[in-house]
Amino acid sequence: MQLVIVESPAKAKTIEKYLGSDYRVLASYGHVRDLPPKDGSVNPDDGFAMEWENYADKAKQLKAIADLAKGADRLILATDPDREGEAISWHVQEVLAKRRALPKAVERVTFNAITKQAVTDAMKAPRALDTDLIDAYRARRALDYLVGFTLSPVLWRKLPGAKSAGRVQSVALRLIVEREREIETFVAQEYWSVTAALEHDGTPFTARLSQWEGKKLDRLSIGNESDAMRAKADVEAGRFTVQSVETRPATRNPPPPFTTSTLQQEAARKLGFSADHTMRIAQQLYEDGAITYMRTDGVQMDGSAISAARGAIANRYDGSYVPDKPRQYQAKAKNAQEAHEAIRPTDFGKDRVGSGDHARLYDLVWKRALASQMASARMERTTIEFADGTGRHVLRATGQVVLFPGYLALYEEGQDDSQDEDARRLPRMREGDAPAKKGVEAEQHFTQPLPRYSEASLVKRMEELGIGRPSTYASIIKTLKDRAYVRVEKNRFFAEESGRLVTAFLERFFPRYVGYDYTAELEEELDDVSGGRAQWQAVLESFWRDFKPRTAEVMEQKPSEVTAALDTFLAPYLFPDKADGSDPRACPACQAGSLALRGGRFGAFIACSNYPECKYTRRFAQGGDAAESTGPEMLGKDPETGLEVERKSGRFGPYIQLGEGKDAKRASIPKDIGELDLEMALKLLSLPRTIGQHPETGQDITAAIGRYGPYLAHAGKYARLTSTADVFETGMNAAVVKLAEAAAGGGRPQRGAAREPLKVLGAHPRTEAELKLMEGRYGPYVTDGTTNATLPKTITPEQLTLEEAAQLIDARAAMAPAGKKKAPAKKKTAAKADGDKPAAKTAAKKPAAKKAPAKKPAAKKATA
């Protein structure tokens, strides 16, 4: 018997169909072990020795693999053909060796596509494990561990509210934060454009004023309304005739087939997919044998695939769409991902696979790969200039005519933030023609800052800078979202306050390690390890030699010293120069104090030096003069105590405070109370409100506002109220009724009771199960009846779309431990295998009896 190990059960099922009865194919379900999340898992003083620990949820699967391996003649490691796949195979081999279950013959095979031909060919050409790839994996994993477990504690102690830092994650976050700063400090500049609506031979078109009063104009030349109106009047008064017609041929070549990075970018632009969702769907298409391996930097297809693509083009179009020679592409990446092929269909004869998102992503891959071998598009670009009688004013019109569409007949690459202004169709004109003037417009514009990053543009920028590797981009972006360092609105990244602060801290104290060039150089060193050109421990030693002393140096600084250093470092952003020359740090409240950065329990903020006399504050993220009114707002004094009542803004939103210090009383401000005045503030501060004693129990009924909204409480039982007003207006009779309804299941839903959905979103695009938005104890969530997924903070219930809900369900389902779902199936199989019922019962009981002893060896091994 020959045992084959792959990552996923879907892949195992597909491959087992292609192999003979002598083969058994088992899945490892991804990585089987990792560095335990504790100090000492990597020991720099012992040659960066690593302590690995098996995943607890993989115990059953590892036992199944080991049991079969003991009786196998040969072990074939057939995990994915990249660095991670090589690492999984190595981990499986190491685990089996420790359990003395490793067969004498151990071989490694790889295939770029899961087709019968690819699998059978791979089985005929086995090799040994690639130690260079394994060393590169170990170096990368050790680096990420050392950065995380060395730098994160520094953040926790010196920067309240910070969660973690990562070698590549922090650099990606810096890109988003820097773009946010650029947008906030951007000064818009006014400019005007003057255009004329013209028509010739029944074809309307537009021409822009390009020369005025004998001077050539650029975009910002006309900077005010007065000049714009004069220019408009000159165009209206002039009679414009064709001065020149310039026609130039142009050629557009097709883009290469997809790499990991370009697939993520194009799926984000055209399909609205996140990088994480794209890779999950692509993984499933690969495991189903529909496309080649989806983690690659390569842009070339093998010869047979190119021939198949050319044949498919000839069948679909006429011969003019097939170029004379096959197209060859060169990878731009410095080290293509283990020299893989580009992402392409395994069968160009199939123009559709699957349904829903699977079909949409496959269609994108199929069209891109096919288009990459099609003929170039031929165009004709025309520029026409019109001059008035004086020759001092000139209009210009540009347009483009597609003479032969070529690959554009099938596919056109998407763009992030630009539009092709030359794509307009122009009428045929000759020198001396005078088109009819239909109108003249002068429009005001303002220069715009660069747009915030989308997932597509962020991935593109990271790849340009050489930060990380395309196969890691999805997890990097997901980490930034999970840490709440960024939020996503309308498919754009916005830097959160915590993300800005962490970035500022790292830029000030660890500038080298969030530097773009340094991060890219480190990636090149890791690539050198995978290529056998560098020794992995030497790379780690070079990094650790400088990194460890720097973290120790920062750890010795007091939090106040860190805050002072950040105050100086961020001064140009937090306190920019004012136009009137006044002191940008002057307190706007008391006019006497000076503003400075301060550190608090929940993060950094700006405060006045005259505290406590002056209580002015503003949030750290509000740079310059932004929202100078965010300091405490005096609402009045409590008539009973004489203490001041202030409206403040905190980490969790606006709140009211009565008094100062430890004895101060605080209350959150609900969103539904409208305008807040002293009377309402005192009411909120007085909560909970006692309505009276329950007529049956004699115990108090109270009304209050909690974490989940307004509610009634009585004898440990609760009932929801619909609004803040109900807290102050609900009387005894209504309270008793509501508590009774809640006890009977009519208030807060009881466990197991049916709940009304907040919204029915529709059928899941892939499983067709009905998706519903529900209100749960811990907030809103989506469900398909089987899987529940909590709504992230970045998505509001009102804005949730069907696709977003489906992605949340898919992601949650993918996280479910495989072992839990397998247990019932095993019992059924055992029952069917036996001939009579008593035997089935015995078979069902035996595994249960063996569970407790099975854990003891694992515990001893972990301790050792």
Short mmCIF file of C-alpha atoms in Angstrom, two decimals, residues 458-747:
data_model
loop_
_atom_site.label_atom_id
_atom_site.label_comp_id
_atom_site.label_asym_id
_atom_site.label_seq_id
_atom_site.Cartn_x
_atom_site.Cartn_y
_atom_site.Cartn_z
CA LEU A 458 -2.95 48.30 -1.92
CA VAL A 459 -1.95 44.89 -3.26
CA LYS A 460 -0.54 46.53 -6.37
CA ARG A 461 1.49 49.04 -4.33
CA MET A 462 2.85 46.35 -2.00
CA GLU A 463 3.95 44.30 -4.97
CA GLU A 464 5.61 47.34 -6.58
CA LEU A 465 7.58 47.99 -3.38
CA GLY A 466 8.48 44.32 -2.91
CA ILE A 467 6.75 44.15 0.47
CA GLY A 468 5.69 40.64 1.46
CA ARG A 469 4.73 38.11 -1.15
CA PRO A 470 1.45 37.89 -3.11
CA SER A 471 0.49 34.65 -1.37
CA THR A 472 0.53 36.49 1.98
CA TYR A 473 -1.40 39.64 0.98
CA ALA A 474 -4.83 38.23 1.83
CA SER A 475 -3.79 37.29 5.39
CA ILE A 476 -1.99 40.63 5.90
CA ILE A 477 -5.09 42.63 4.94
CA LYS A 478 -7.32 40.40 7.07
CA THR A 479 -5.06 40.96 10.10
CA LEU A 480 -5.26 44.75 9.72
CA LYS A 481 -9.06 44.52 9.66
CA ASP A 482 -9.22 42.08 12.58
CA ARG A 483 -6.96 44.31 14.72
CA ALA A 484 -9.30 47.24 13.93
CA TYR A 485 -6.28 49.25 12.74
CA VAL A 486 -8.24 50.04 9.58
CA ARG A 487 -11.86 50.07 8.52
CA VAL A 488 -13.31 49.60 5.06
CA GLU A 489 -15.92 51.98 3.66
CA LYS A 490 -17.07 51.81 0.05
CA ASN A 491 -14.18 49.43 -0.69
CA ARG A 492 -11.58 51.92 0.56
CA PHE A 493 -9.25 51.64 3.57
CA PHE A 494 -9.53 54.28 6.29
CA ALA A 495 -6.86 54.36 8.99
CA GLU A 496 -8.32 54.11 12.48
CA GLU A 497 -6.91 56.05 15.42
CA SER A 498 -5.20 52.96 16.84
CA GLY A 499 -3.58 52.24 13.47
CA ARG A 500 -2.28 55.80 13.20
CA LEU A 501 -0.79 55.68 16.68
CA VAL A 502 0.95 52.34 16.18
CA THR A 503 2.39 53.57 12.88
CA ALA A 504 3.67 56.79 14.47
CA PHE A 505 5.28 54.81 17.29
CA LEU A 506 7.04 52.44 14.90
CA GLU A 507 8.15 55.27 12.58
CA ARG A 508 9.66 57.12 15.54
CA PHE A 509 11.31 54.24 17.43
CA PHE A 510 11.73 51.52 14.80
CA PRO A 511 12.07 53.45 11.52
CA ARG A 512 14.29 50.83 9.92
CA TYR A 513 11.86 47.99 10.47
CA VAL A 514 8.89 49.76 8.88
CA GLY A 515 11.03 51.09 6.05
CA TYR A 516 9.90 50.06 2.59
CA ASP A 517 13.40 49.47 1.25
CA TYR A 518 14.53 47.46 4.27
CA THR A 519 11.43 45.25 4.19
CA ALA A 520 11.91 44.62 0.47
CA GLU A 521 15.61 43.81 1.01
CA LEU A 522 14.68 41.33 3.73
CA GLU A 523 12.22 39.66 1.35
CA GLU A 524 15.02 39.34 -1.20
CA GLU A 525 17.22 37.69 1.42
CA LEU A 526 14.45 35.19 2.17
CA ASP A 527 14.15 34.54 -1.56
CA ASP A 528 17.89 33.94 -1.65
CA VAL A 529 17.42 31.28 1.04
CA SER A 530 14.71 29.54 -1.02
CA GLY A 531 17.03 29.68 -4.04
CA GLY A 532 19.96 28.18 -2.11
CA ARG A 533 21.97 31.40 -2.30
CA ALA A 534 21.91 32.23 1.42
CA GLN A 535 21.99 30.38 4.74
CA TRP A 536 18.78 30.83 6.75
CA GLN A 537 20.39 31.14 10.19
CA ALA A 538 22.79 33.80 8.89
CA VAL A 539 19.82 35.87 7.67
CA LEU A 540 18.16 35.57 11.08
CA GLU A 541 21.38 36.44 12.91
CA SER A 542 21.87 39.58 10.83
CA PHE A 543 18.33 40.71 11.65
CA TRP A 544 18.39 39.80 15.34
CA ARG A 545 21.78 41.43 16.00
CA ASP A 546 20.30 44.91 15.49
CA PHE A 547 16.63 44.31 16.32
CA LYS A 548 16.96 42.88 19.85
CA PRO A 549 19.11 45.74 21.29
CA ARG A 550 16.74 48.31 19.79
CA THR A 551 13.67 46.78 21.43
CA ALA A 552 15.51 46.57 24.77
CA GLU A 553 16.47 50.24 24.46
CA VAL A 554 12.87 51.35 23.84
CA MET A 555 11.57 49.10 26.63
CA GLU A 556 13.76 50.99 29.13
CA GLN A 557 12.12 54.31 28.31
CA LYS A 558 9.31 55.60 30.49
CA PRO A 559 5.85 55.94 28.92
CA SER A 560 6.04 59.70 29.49
CA GLU A 561 9.31 59.84 27.54
CA VAL A 562 7.73 57.87 24.71
CA THR A 563 4.76 60.27 24.64
CA ALA A 564 7.06 63.30 24.61
CA ALA A 565 9.06 61.86 21.72
CA LEU A 566 5.86 61.17 19.77
CA ASP A 567 4.65 64.70 20.52
CA THR A 568 7.76 66.11 18.84
CA PHE A 569 7.71 63.59 15.99
CA LEU A 570 4.05 64.24 15.15
CA ALA A 571 4.10 68.03 15.71
CA PRO A 572 3.87 68.89 11.97
CA TYR A 573 0.75 66.77 11.70
CA LEU A 574 -0.89 67.45 15.08
CA PHE A 575 0.01 71.15 15.23
CA PRO A 576 0.54 72.46 11.67
CA ASP A 577 1.49 76.09 11.13
CA LYS A 578 -1.47 78.47 11.00
CA ALA A 579 -2.03 80.93 8.17
CA ASP A 580 -2.14 83.91 10.57
CA GLY A 581 1.18 82.95 12.15
CA SER A 582 -0.30 82.30 15.60
CA ASP A 583 0.93 79.54 17.88
CA PRO A 584 -0.55 76.23 16.61
CA ARG A 585 -0.24 74.76 20.11
CA ALA A 586 -2.24 77.53 21.79
CA CYS A 587 -5.25 76.10 23.63
CA PRO A 588 -8.45 77.28 21.90
CA ALA A 589 -10.41 77.00 25.16
CA CYS A 590 -8.36 78.95 27.75
CA GLN A 591 -6.00 80.78 25.35
CA ALA A 592 -3.24 80.48 27.97
CA GLY A 593 -2.24 76.83 27.98
CA SER A 594 -0.24 74.89 25.41
CA LEU A 595 -1.50 71.76 23.68
CA ALA A 596 0.52 68.55 23.79
CA LEU A 597 0.14 64.82 23.20
CA ARG A 598 -0.82 62.86 26.29
CA GLY A 599 -1.10 59.16 26.99
CA GLY A 600 -4.13 57.65 28.65
CA ARG A 601 -5.50 54.28 29.63
CA PHE A 602 -7.27 53.93 26.30
CA GLY A 603 -4.69 55.53 24.04
CA ALA A 604 -3.30 58.95 23.13
CA PHE A 605 -5.12 62.29 23.03
CA ILE A 606 -4.38 66.01 22.88
CA ALA A 607 -4.80 68.02 26.08
CA CYS A 608 -4.13 71.49 27.50
CA SER A 609 -1.14 72.04 29.79
CA ASN A 610 -3.42 73.97 32.22
CA TYR A 611 -5.28 70.82 33.28
CA PRO A 612 -7.22 70.54 35.60
CA GLU A 613 -8.17 74.23 35.37
CA CYS A 614 -8.68 73.81 31.61
CA LYS A 615 -10.22 70.52 30.56
CA TYR A 616 -9.88 70.96 26.80
CA THR A 617 -9.09 67.72 24.94
CA ARG A 618 -9.33 66.41 21.44
CA ARG A 619 -8.77 63.00 19.93
CA PHE A 620 -5.34 62.04 18.66
CA ALA A 621 -6.63 61.39 15.14
CA GLN A 622 -7.99 64.92 14.76
CA GLY A 623 -4.90 66.67 13.49
CA GLY A 624 -4.51 70.45 13.31
CA ASP A 625 -7.65 72.50 13.83
CA ALA A 626 -9.99 69.57 13.13
CA ALA A 627 -12.97 69.65 15.45
CA GLU A 628 -11.54 72.11 17.97
CA SER A 629 -14.91 72.03 19.69
CA THR A 630 -14.37 68.43 20.83
CA GLY A 631 -13.23 69.54 24.26
CA PRO A 632 -15.57 69.15 27.24
CA GLU A 633 -18.86 71.04 26.84
CA MET A 634 -20.29 72.58 30.01
CA LEU A 635 -24.01 71.77 30.27
CA GLY A 636 -24.55 73.45 33.65
CA LYS A 637 -24.46 72.58 37.33
CA ASP A 638 -26.36 69.94 39.26
CA PRO A 639 -28.76 71.94 41.51
CA GLU A 640 -28.43 69.35 44.32
CA THR A 641 -24.64 68.98 44.50
CA GLY A 642 -23.46 72.12 42.72
CA LEU A 643 -21.07 69.99 40.66
CA GLU A 644 -20.47 70.70 37.00
CA VAL A 645 -22.14 68.53 34.36
CA GLU A 646 -19.97 68.13 31.25
CA ARG A 647 -20.44 66.45 27.89
CA LYS A 648 -17.25 64.62 26.85
CA SER A 649 -16.02 62.32 24.11
CA GLY A 650 -14.29 59.10 25.03
CA ARG A 651 -13.02 55.89 23.51
CA PHE A 652 -16.51 54.43 23.31
CA GLY A 653 -18.28 57.59 22.18
CA PRO A 654 -19.85 60.64 23.85
CA TYR A 655 -20.72 60.57 27.55
CA ILE A 656 -21.80 62.82 30.45
CA GLN A 657 -19.75 63.37 33.57
CA LEU A 658 -20.77 64.80 36.94
CA GLY A 659 -17.86 65.93 39.13
CA GLU A 660 -14.19 64.99 38.87
CA GLY A 661 -11.78 62.28 39.97
CA LYS A 662 -12.63 58.84 41.31
CA ASP A 663 -16.04 59.93 42.61
CA ALA A 664 -17.16 61.32 39.25
CA LYS A 665 -20.37 59.81 37.90
CA ARG A 666 -20.63 59.05 34.19
CA ALA A 667 -23.32 57.97 31.75
CA SER A 668 -23.21 57.20 28.04
CA ILE A 669 -25.31 59.34 25.72
CA PRO A 670 -27.82 57.23 23.76
CA LYS A 671 -28.19 57.95 20.07
CA ASP A 672 -31.96 58.38 20.17
CA ILE A 673 -32.37 61.28 22.62
CA GLY A 674 -31.96 64.13 20.14
CA GLU A 675 -30.52 67.35 21.55
CA LEU A 676 -28.87 66.93 24.94
CA ASP A 677 -29.58 69.55 27.62
CA LEU A 678 -28.89 69.75 31.34
CA GLU A 679 -32.28 68.27 32.26
CA MET A 680 -31.79 65.16 30.11
CA ALA A 681 -28.17 64.82 31.28
CA LEU A 682 -29.29 64.76 34.92
CA LYS A 683 -31.93 62.14 34.07
CA LEU A 684 -29.32 59.91 32.46
CA LEU A 685 -26.99 60.34 35.43
CA SER A 686 -29.80 59.40 37.83
CA LEU A 687 -30.32 55.93 36.30
CA PRO A 688 -31.31 53.28 37.19
CA ARG A 689 -34.85 54.55 37.78
CA THR A 690 -37.05 52.71 40.29
CA ILE A 691 -40.57 52.38 38.86
CA GLY A 692 -42.04 50.78 41.99
CA GLN A 693 -42.60 47.43 43.69
CA HIS A 694 -43.97 44.49 41.76
CA PRO A 695 -47.52 43.77 43.03
CA GLU A 696 -46.85 40.02 43.30
CA THR A 697 -43.32 39.84 44.70
CA GLY A 698 -42.97 43.19 46.43
CA GLN A 699 -39.49 43.59 44.83
CA ASP A 700 -38.40 46.73 42.96
CA ILE A 701 -38.84 47.09 39.20
CA THR A 702 -36.11 49.29 37.73
CA ALA A 703 -35.50 50.81 34.31
CA ALA A 704 -32.02 51.48 32.98
CA ILE A 705 -29.79 51.58 29.90
CA GLY A 706 -27.29 48.77 29.48
CA ARG A 707 -24.80 47.50 26.97
CA TYR A 708 -27.56 46.20 24.73
CA GLY A 709 -29.96 49.13 25.12
CA PRO A 710 -32.81 50.16 27.45
CA TYR A 711 -34.37 47.47 29.67
CA LEU A 712 -36.50 46.64 32.71
CA ALA A 713 -35.18 44.53 35.59
CA HIS A 714 -36.98 42.65 38.34
CA ALA A 715 -35.79 39.80 40.56
CA GLY A 716 -33.03 38.82 38.16
CA LYS A 717 -35.35 38.84 35.14
CA TYR A 718 -35.20 41.33 32.28
CA ALA A 719 -37.37 42.80 29.54
CA ARG A 720 -36.33 45.01 26.66
CA LEU A 721 -37.60 48.54 26.13
CA THR A 722 -37.80 50.05 22.67
CA SER A 723 -36.32 53.50 23.34
CA THR A 724 -34.55 55.71 25.85
CA ALA A 725 -37.80 57.62 26.38
CA ASP A 726 -39.41 54.39 27.66
CA VAL A 727 -36.84 54.25 30.46
CA PHE A 728 -38.30 57.46 31.94
CA GLU A 729 -41.97 57.08 30.89
CA THR A 730 -42.86 53.40 31.47
CA GLY A 731 -45.31 53.06 34.36
CA MET A 732 -46.06 50.18 36.73
CA ASN A 733 -48.83 48.53 34.70
CA ALA A 734 -46.85 48.58 31.46
CA ALA A 735 -43.73 47.34 33.27
CA VAL A 736 -45.56 44.35 34.79
CA VAL A 737 -47.00 43.42 31.39
CA LYS A 738 -43.61 43.67 29.64
CA LEU A 739 -41.91 41.54 32.31
CA ALA A 740 -44.65 38.92 32.01
CA GLU A 741 -44.32 38.87 28.20
CA ALA A 742 -40.55 38.51 28.48
CA ALA A 743 -40.95 35.60 30.92
CA ALA A 744 -43.32 33.94 28.44
CA GLY A 745 -40.92 34.52 25.55
CA GLY A 746 -42.50 37.65 24.14
CA GLY A 747 -39.71 40.01 25.19
#
